[in-house]
Amino acid sequence: MTKTNPARALLRALLDALLPTRCAGCGRQDTPWCRTCAGAFAAPFPVHRPHLPPTTAAAAYTGPARRLVIAAKERNRRDLYPVIAAALVPGVPPARPLTLVPVPSRPAASRRRGGPHMTAIAREVGGRVGLPVAEPLVLGRGARDSVGLGAGERERNLARHLGVRPEALPGTPVVLLDDVLTTGASAVACARALRGHGTKVAAVVVCAAA
């Protein structure tokens, strides 16, 4: 996760609104995501982390893919949500029934972005593959930014502040969706919380893996 100064993020958002649309990956004008940068998502691949169900990433967290995720999250480039959604689609298992569940963001981050970005992206994915989206996972205000935390610290941080809304649990196995996988702590905590309430996590699908 990349830490961004709020004032700088606001300035970038204003500049993005005033200047011509540029490719998030390379800066080319008049397109949010060019064909050349789209090649970063040519070959989804499996990712292995301890204690995770089958996990697929659309790209490595480097180059255009990394710049895409940062632009969407930290510069409020909502026009890039469909790009990330399209990258996630090939990783969604064909088995049915399934429900898509976004990994939650910290409340402060969601407010800064105008709403939980992964929920919006999950709904875009759901519309493309014909699957419902549920939001049973919630992250409390006390959760720390994961920047600078080790894998164990991240997992303990999330375990203390990650909650499950039983009334929002689907009656099907779920696919967890997230933008970036680093240590895997967020996905592990989410999967563990869901399994603790009797919900099977069939897969984890991320846009980019470090």
PDB file of C-alpha atoms in Angstrom:
ATOM      1  CA  MET A   1       0.000   0.000   0.000  1.00  0.00           C
ATOM      2  CA  THR A   2       1.375   3.419  -0.916  1.00  0.00           C
ATOM      3  CA  LYS A   3       1.106   6.262   1.597  1.00  0.00           C
ATOM      4  CA  THR A   4       0.158   9.583   0.051  1.00  0.00           C
ATOM      5  CA  ASN A   5      -0.016  13.106   1.467  1.00  0.00           C
ATOM      6  CA  PRO A   6      -3.735  14.150   1.390  1.00  0.00           C
ATOM      7  CA  ALA A   7      -2.952  17.664   0.116  1.00  0.00           C
ATOM      8  CA  ARG A   8      -0.781  16.257  -2.653  1.00  0.00           C
ATOM      9  CA  ALA A   9      -3.475  13.713  -3.546  1.00  0.00           C
ATOM     10  CA  LEU A  10      -6.050  16.534  -3.774  1.00  0.00           C
ATOM     11  CA  LEU A  11      -3.732  18.582  -6.000  1.00  0.00           C
ATOM     12  CA  ARG A  12      -3.187  15.614  -8.299  1.00  0.00           C
ATOM     13  CA  ALA A  13      -6.942  15.004  -8.482  1.00  0.00           C
ATOM     14  CA  LEU A  14      -7.512  18.651  -9.462  1.00  0.00           C
ATOM     15  CA  LEU A  15      -4.797  18.490 -12.096  1.00  0.00           C
ATOM     16  CA  ASP A  16      -6.243  15.274 -13.483  1.00  0.00           C
ATOM     17  CA  ALA A  17      -9.618  17.009 -13.771  1.00  0.00           C
ATOM     18  CA  LEU A  18      -8.171  20.018 -15.583  1.00  0.00           C
ATOM     19  CA  LEU A  19      -5.626  18.358 -17.836  1.00  0.00           C
ATOM     20  CA  PRO A  20      -6.336  15.966 -20.729  1.00  0.00           C
ATOM     21  CA  THR A  21      -6.840  12.325 -19.800  1.00  0.00           C
ATOM     22  CA  ARG A  22      -3.553  10.461 -19.692  1.00  0.00           C
ATOM     23  CA  CYS A  23      -2.744   6.779 -19.631  1.00  0.00           C
ATOM     24  CA  ALA A  24      -2.101   5.739 -16.038  1.00  0.00           C
ATOM     25  CA  GLY A  25       0.693   3.454 -17.154  1.00  0.00           C
ATOM     26  CA  CYS A  26       2.785   5.620 -19.475  1.00  0.00           C
ATOM     27  CA  GLY A  27       1.264   9.120 -19.566  1.00  0.00           C
ATOM     28  CA  ARG A  28       0.073   8.981 -23.169  1.00  0.00           C
ATOM     29  CA  GLN A  29      -2.639  11.566 -23.763  1.00  0.00           C
ATOM     30  CA  ASP A  30      -6.320  11.051 -24.522  1.00  0.00           C
ATOM     31  CA  THR A  31      -6.703   7.557 -23.069  1.00  0.00           C
ATOM     32  CA  PRO A  32      -6.924   6.338 -19.464  1.00  0.00           C
ATOM     33  CA  TRP A  33      -5.154   3.068 -20.347  1.00  0.00           C
ATOM     34  CA  CYS A  34      -3.382   2.498 -23.642  1.00  0.00           C
ATOM     35  CA  ARG A  35      -3.048  -0.734 -25.612  1.00  0.00           C
ATOM     36  CA  THR A  36       0.667  -0.968 -24.907  1.00  0.00           C
ATOM     37  CA  CYS A  37       0.191  -0.812 -21.140  1.00  0.00           C
ATOM     38  CA  ALA A  38      -2.727  -3.246 -21.387  1.00  0.00           C
ATOM     39  CA  GLY A  39      -0.117  -5.860 -22.268  1.00  0.00           C
ATOM     40  CA  ALA A  40       0.836  -5.927 -18.577  1.00  0.00           C
ATOM     41  CA  PHE A  41      -2.267  -8.062 -18.023  1.00  0.00           C
ATOM     42  CA  ALA A  42      -1.660 -10.529 -20.838  1.00  0.00           C
ATOM     43  CA  ALA A  43      -1.016 -13.584 -18.668  1.00  0.00           C
ATOM     44  CA  PRO A  44      -2.704 -14.025 -15.243  1.00  0.00           C
ATOM     45  CA  PHE A  45      -0.695 -16.324 -12.983  1.00  0.00           C
ATOM     46  CA  PRO A  46      -1.091 -18.224  -9.704  1.00  0.00           C
ATOM     47  CA  VAL A  47       0.351 -16.705  -6.541  1.00  0.00           C
ATOM     48  CA  HIS A  48       1.364 -18.771  -3.533  1.00  0.00           C
ATOM     49  CA  ARG A  49       1.170 -17.425   0.001  1.00  0.00           C
ATOM     50  CA  PRO A  50       0.866 -19.455   3.224  1.00  0.00           C
ATOM     51  CA  HIS A  51      -2.694 -20.092   4.441  1.00  0.00           C
ATOM     52  CA  LEU A  52      -4.355 -18.671   1.323  1.00  0.00           C
ATOM     53  CA  PRO A  53      -6.869 -20.472  -0.913  1.00  0.00           C
ATOM     54  CA  PRO A  54      -6.059 -20.609  -4.653  1.00  0.00           C
ATOM     55  CA  THR A  55      -4.904 -17.113  -5.593  1.00  0.00           C
ATOM     56  CA  THR A  56      -4.517 -15.496  -9.013  1.00  0.00           C
ATOM     57  CA  ALA A  57      -2.878 -12.191  -9.959  1.00  0.00           C
ATOM     58  CA  ALA A  58      -3.426 -10.369 -13.232  1.00  0.00           C
ATOM     59  CA  ALA A  59       0.093  -8.878 -13.193  1.00  0.00           C
ATOM     60  CA  ALA A  60       3.189  -8.311 -11.100  1.00  0.00           C
ATOM     61  CA  TYR A  61       3.125  -5.171  -8.972  1.00  0.00           C
ATOM     62  CA  THR A  62       5.592  -3.275 -11.122  1.00  0.00           C
ATOM     63  CA  GLY A  63       5.677  -0.977 -14.142  1.00  0.00           C
ATOM     64  CA  PRO A  64       2.331   0.008 -15.708  1.00  0.00           C
ATOM     65  CA  ALA A  65       0.297  -2.288 -13.431  1.00  0.00           C
ATOM     66  CA  ARG A  66       1.722  -0.666 -10.310  1.00  0.00           C
ATOM     67  CA  ARG A  67       1.146   2.836 -11.679  1.00  0.00           C
ATOM     68  CA  LEU A  68      -2.432   1.882 -12.589  1.00  0.00           C
ATOM     69  CA  VAL A  69      -3.262   0.747  -9.052  1.00  0.00           C
ATOM     70  CA  ILE A  70      -1.651   3.807  -7.457  1.00  0.00           C
ATOM     71  CA  ALA A  71      -3.489   6.171  -9.811  1.00  0.00           C
ATOM     72  CA  ALA A  72      -6.829   4.507  -9.081  1.00  0.00           C
ATOM     73  CA  LYS A  73      -6.341   4.460  -5.303  1.00  0.00           C
ATOM     74  CA  GLU A  74      -4.328   7.547  -4.473  1.00  0.00           C
ATOM     75  CA  ARG A  75      -5.270   9.928  -7.295  1.00  0.00           C
ATOM     76  CA  ASN A  76      -8.962   9.047  -7.288  1.00  0.00           C
ATOM     77  CA  ARG A  77      -8.891   7.937 -10.930  1.00  0.00           C
ATOM     78  CA  ARG A  78     -12.297   6.299 -10.911  1.00  0.00           C
ATOM     79  CA  ASP A  79     -12.120   6.050 -14.693  1.00  0.00           C
ATOM     80  CA  LEU A  80      -9.566   3.281 -14.093  1.00  0.00           C
ATOM     81  CA  TYR A  81     -11.935   1.069 -12.088  1.00  0.00           C
ATOM     82  CA  PRO A  82     -13.242  -0.669 -15.242  1.00  0.00           C
ATOM     83  CA  VAL A  83      -9.622  -1.338 -16.288  1.00  0.00           C
ATOM     84  CA  ILE A  84      -8.869  -3.059 -12.985  1.00  0.00           C
ATOM     85  CA  ALA A  85     -12.169  -4.939 -13.144  1.00  0.00           C
ATOM     86  CA  ALA A  86     -11.352  -6.237 -16.628  1.00  0.00           C
ATOM     87  CA  ALA A  87      -7.976  -7.436 -15.336  1.00  0.00           C
ATOM     88  CA  LEU A  88      -9.658  -9.324 -12.474  1.00  0.00           C
ATOM     89  CA  VAL A  89     -12.268 -11.090 -14.597  1.00  0.00           C
ATOM     90  CA  PRO A  90     -10.039 -13.883 -16.021  1.00  0.00           C
ATOM     91  CA  GLY A  91      -9.110 -14.982 -12.496  1.00  0.00           C
ATOM     92  CA  VAL A  92     -12.695 -15.550 -11.335  1.00  0.00           C
ATOM     93  CA  PRO A  93     -13.351 -19.316 -11.207  1.00  0.00           C
ATOM     94  CA  PRO A  94     -16.001 -20.649 -13.609  1.00  0.00           C
ATOM     95  CA  ALA A  95     -17.727 -22.692 -10.885  1.00  0.00           C
ATOM     96  CA  ARG A  96     -21.164 -21.511  -9.765  1.00  0.00           C
ATOM     97  CA  PRO A  97     -22.737 -20.427  -7.487  1.00  0.00           C
ATOM     98  CA  LEU A  98     -20.244 -17.869  -6.216  1.00  0.00           C
ATOM     99  CA  THR A  99     -20.398 -14.426  -4.638  1.00  0.00           C
ATOM    100  CA  LEU A 100     -17.765 -11.708  -5.001  1.00  0.00           C
ATOM    101  CA  VAL A 101     -16.514 -10.133  -1.766  1.00  0.00           C
ATOM    102  CA  PRO A 102     -14.221  -7.075  -1.841  1.00  0.00           C
ATOM    103  CA  VAL A 103     -11.416  -6.756   0.694  1.00  0.00           C
ATOM    104  CA  PRO A 104     -12.380  -3.694   2.782  1.00  0.00           C
ATOM    105  CA  SER A 105     -10.361  -0.478   3.089  1.00  0.00           C
ATOM    106  CA  ARG A 106      -9.749   1.584   6.203  1.00  0.00           C
ATOM    107  CA  PRO A 107     -12.632   4.052   6.752  1.00  0.00           C
ATOM    108  CA  ALA A 108     -10.313   7.058   6.394  1.00  0.00           C
ATOM    109  CA  ALA A 109      -8.998   5.771   3.072  1.00  0.00           C
ATOM    110  CA  SER A 110     -12.536   5.135   1.814  1.00  0.00           C
ATOM    111  CA  ARG A 111     -13.598   8.667   2.696  1.00  0.00           C
ATOM    112  CA  ARG A 112     -10.586  10.095   0.881  1.00  0.00           C
ATOM    113  CA  ARG A 113     -11.450   8.083  -2.231  1.00  0.00           C
ATOM    114  CA  GLY A 114     -15.133   8.946  -2.198  1.00  0.00           C
ATOM    115  CA  GLY A 115     -16.158   5.435  -1.171  1.00  0.00           C
ATOM    116  CA  PRO A 116     -14.665   1.946  -0.902  1.00  0.00           C
ATOM    117  CA  HIS A 117     -12.859   1.516  -4.205  1.00  0.00           C
ATOM    118  CA  MET A 118     -12.806  -2.292  -4.156  1.00  0.00           C
ATOM    119  CA  THR A 119     -16.582  -2.394  -3.713  1.00  0.00           C
ATOM    120  CA  ALA A 120     -17.025  -0.321  -6.866  1.00  0.00           C
ATOM    121  CA  ILE A 121     -14.539  -2.518  -8.730  1.00  0.00           C
ATOM    122  CA  ALA A 122     -16.192  -5.709  -7.454  1.00  0.00           C
ATOM    123  CA  ARG A 123     -19.570  -4.518  -8.763  1.00  0.00           C
ATOM    124  CA  GLU A 124     -17.969  -3.859 -12.139  1.00  0.00           C
ATOM    125  CA  VAL A 125     -16.549  -7.402 -12.132  1.00  0.00           C
ATOM    126  CA  GLY A 126     -19.896  -8.816 -11.040  1.00  0.00           C
ATOM    127  CA  GLY A 127     -21.646  -7.101 -13.928  1.00  0.00           C
ATOM    128  CA  ARG A 128     -19.168  -8.599 -16.374  1.00  0.00           C
ATOM    129  CA  VAL A 129     -19.329 -12.182 -15.109  1.00  0.00           C
ATOM    130  CA  GLY A 130     -22.919 -12.278 -13.846  1.00  0.00           C
ATOM    131  CA  LEU A 131     -22.140 -12.742 -10.139  1.00  0.00           C
ATOM    132  CA  PRO A 132     -23.558 -10.965  -7.084  1.00  0.00           C
ATOM    133  CA  VAL A 133     -21.443  -8.865  -4.737  1.00  0.00           C
ATOM    134  CA  ALA A 134     -21.691  -8.980  -0.941  1.00  0.00           C
ATOM    135  CA  GLU A 135     -19.977  -6.808   1.683  1.00  0.00           C
ATOM    136  CA  PRO A 136     -19.822  -8.850   4.885  1.00  0.00           C
ATOM    137  CA  LEU A 137     -16.324  -7.621   5.833  1.00  0.00           C
ATOM    138  CA  VAL A 138     -15.775  -4.328   7.662  1.00  0.00           C
ATOM    139  CA  LEU A 139     -12.567  -2.720   8.874  1.00  0.00           C
ATOM    140  CA  GLY A 140     -12.763  -0.643  12.036  1.00  0.00           C
ATOM    141  CA  ARG A 141     -11.433   2.871  12.488  1.00  0.00           C
ATOM    142  CA  GLY A 142      -8.580   1.695  14.678  1.00  0.00           C
ATOM    143  CA  ALA A 143      -6.884  -0.262  11.895  1.00  0.00           C
ATOM    144  CA  ARG A 144      -3.423   1.053  11.074  1.00  0.00           C
ATOM    145  CA  ASP A 145      -2.020   1.789   7.644  1.00  0.00           C
ATOM    146  CA  SER A 146      -0.072  -1.330   6.649  1.00  0.00           C
ATOM    147  CA  VAL A 147       2.880   0.667   5.271  1.00  0.00           C
ATOM    148  CA  GLY A 148       5.990  -0.298   7.217  1.00  0.00           C
ATOM    149  CA  LEU A 149       4.355  -3.255   8.977  1.00  0.00           C
ATOM    150  CA  GLY A 150       5.734  -6.774   8.640  1.00  0.00           C
ATOM    151  CA  ALA A 151       3.557  -9.729   7.682  1.00  0.00           C
ATOM    152  CA  GLY A 152       2.863 -10.720  11.285  1.00  0.00           C
ATOM    153  CA  GLU A 153       2.103  -7.143  12.344  1.00  0.00           C
ATOM    154  CA  ARG A 154      -0.247  -6.678   9.397  1.00  0.00           C
ATOM    155  CA  GLU A 155      -2.132  -9.845  10.235  1.00  0.00           C
ATOM    156  CA  ARG A 156      -2.472  -8.947  13.933  1.00  0.00           C
ATOM    157  CA  ASN A 157      -3.569  -5.421  13.021  1.00  0.00           C
ATOM    158  CA  LEU A 158      -6.306  -6.757  10.774  1.00  0.00           C
ATOM    159  CA  ALA A 159      -7.346  -9.525  13.149  1.00  0.00           C
ATOM    160  CA  ARG A 160      -8.051  -6.930  15.857  1.00  0.00           C
ATOM    161  CA  HIS A 161     -10.069  -4.599  13.655  1.00  0.00           C
ATOM    162  CA  LEU A 162     -11.627  -6.768  10.946  1.00  0.00           C
ATOM    163  CA  GLY A 163     -15.271  -7.577  11.531  1.00  0.00           C
ATOM    164  CA  VAL A 164     -17.953  -9.659   9.832  1.00  0.00           C
ATOM    165  CA  ARG A 165     -21.586  -8.649   9.404  1.00  0.00           C
ATOM    166  CA  PRO A 166     -23.438 -11.988   9.652  1.00  0.00           C
ATOM    167  CA  GLU A 167     -26.539 -10.544   7.989  1.00  0.00           C
ATOM    168  CA  ALA A 168     -24.474  -9.758   4.873  1.00  0.00           C
ATOM    169  CA  LEU A 169     -22.915 -13.214   4.513  1.00  0.00           C
ATOM    170  CA  PRO A 170     -23.942 -14.899   1.252  1.00  0.00           C
ATOM    171  CA  GLY A 171     -25.177 -18.458   1.147  1.00  0.00           C
ATOM    172  CA  THR A 172     -22.530 -19.445  -1.405  1.00  0.00           C
ATOM    173  CA  PRO A 173     -18.756 -19.825  -1.538  1.00  0.00           C
ATOM    174  CA  VAL A 174     -17.029 -16.495  -2.145  1.00  0.00           C
ATOM    175  CA  VAL A 175     -14.201 -15.042  -4.205  1.00  0.00           C
ATOM    176  CA  LEU A 176     -12.170 -12.369  -2.437  1.00  0.00           C
ATOM    177  CA  LEU A 177     -11.165  -9.456  -4.665  1.00  0.00           C
ATOM    178  CA  ASP A 178      -8.331  -7.029  -3.933  1.00  0.00           C
ATOM    179  CA  ASP A 179      -6.085  -4.627  -5.832  1.00  0.00           C
ATOM    180  CA  VAL A 180      -2.638  -5.609  -4.498  1.00  0.00           C
ATOM    181  CA  LEU A 181      -1.247  -8.674  -2.751  1.00  0.00           C
ATOM    182  CA  THR A 182       2.007  -8.137  -0.857  1.00  0.00           C
ATOM    183  CA  THR A 183       2.554 -10.348   2.193  1.00  0.00           C
ATOM    184  CA  GLY A 184      -0.945 -11.783   1.837  1.00  0.00           C
ATOM    185  CA  ALA A 185      -1.877 -10.727   5.382  1.00  0.00           C
ATOM    186  CA  SER A 186      -5.053  -8.880   4.348  1.00  0.00           C
ATOM    187  CA  ALA A 187      -6.380 -11.766   2.279  1.00  0.00           C
ATOM    188  CA  VAL A 188      -5.450 -14.310   4.971  1.00  0.00           C
ATOM    189  CA  ALA A 189      -7.270 -12.301   7.661  1.00  0.00           C
ATOM    190  CA  CYS A 190     -10.344 -11.880   5.449  1.00  0.00           C
ATOM    191  CA  ALA A 191     -10.453 -15.560   4.511  1.00  0.00           C
ATOM    192  CA  ARG A 192     -10.036 -16.591   8.141  1.00  0.00           C
ATOM    193  CA  ALA A 193     -12.819 -14.259   9.274  1.00  0.00           C
ATOM    194  CA  LEU A 194     -15.209 -15.592   6.635  1.00  0.00           C
ATOM    195  CA  ARG A 195     -14.360 -19.222   7.362  1.00  0.00           C
ATOM    196  CA  GLY A 196     -14.965 -18.506  11.057  1.00  0.00           C
ATOM    197  CA  HIS A 197     -18.566 -17.741  10.117  1.00  0.00           C
ATOM    198  CA  GLY A 198     -18.964 -20.857   7.991  1.00  0.00           C
ATOM    199  CA  THR A 199     -18.361 -19.254   4.593  1.00  0.00           C
ATOM    200  CA  LYS A 200     -16.044 -21.030   2.177  1.00  0.00           C
ATOM    201  CA  VAL A 201     -13.488 -18.903   0.329  1.00  0.00           C
ATOM    202  CA  ALA A 202     -13.112 -20.527  -3.087  1.00  0.00           C
ATOM    203  CA  ALA A 203     -10.407 -18.188  -4.422  1.00  0.00           C
ATOM    204  CA  VAL A 204      -8.596 -14.884  -4.093  1.00  0.00           C
ATOM    205  CA  VAL A 205      -8.168 -12.709  -7.189  1.00  0.00           C
ATOM    206  CA  VAL A 206      -5.937  -9.615  -7.225  1.00  0.00           C
ATOM    207  CA  CYS A 207      -4.948  -7.086  -9.824  1.00  0.00           C
ATOM    208  CA  ALA A 208      -1.245  -7.178  -8.971  1.00  0.00           C
ATOM    209  CA  ALA A 209       1.072  -9.187  -6.730  1.00  0.00           C
ATOM    210  CA  ALA A 210       4.331  -7.951  -5.249  1.00  0.00           C
TER     211      ALA A 210
END
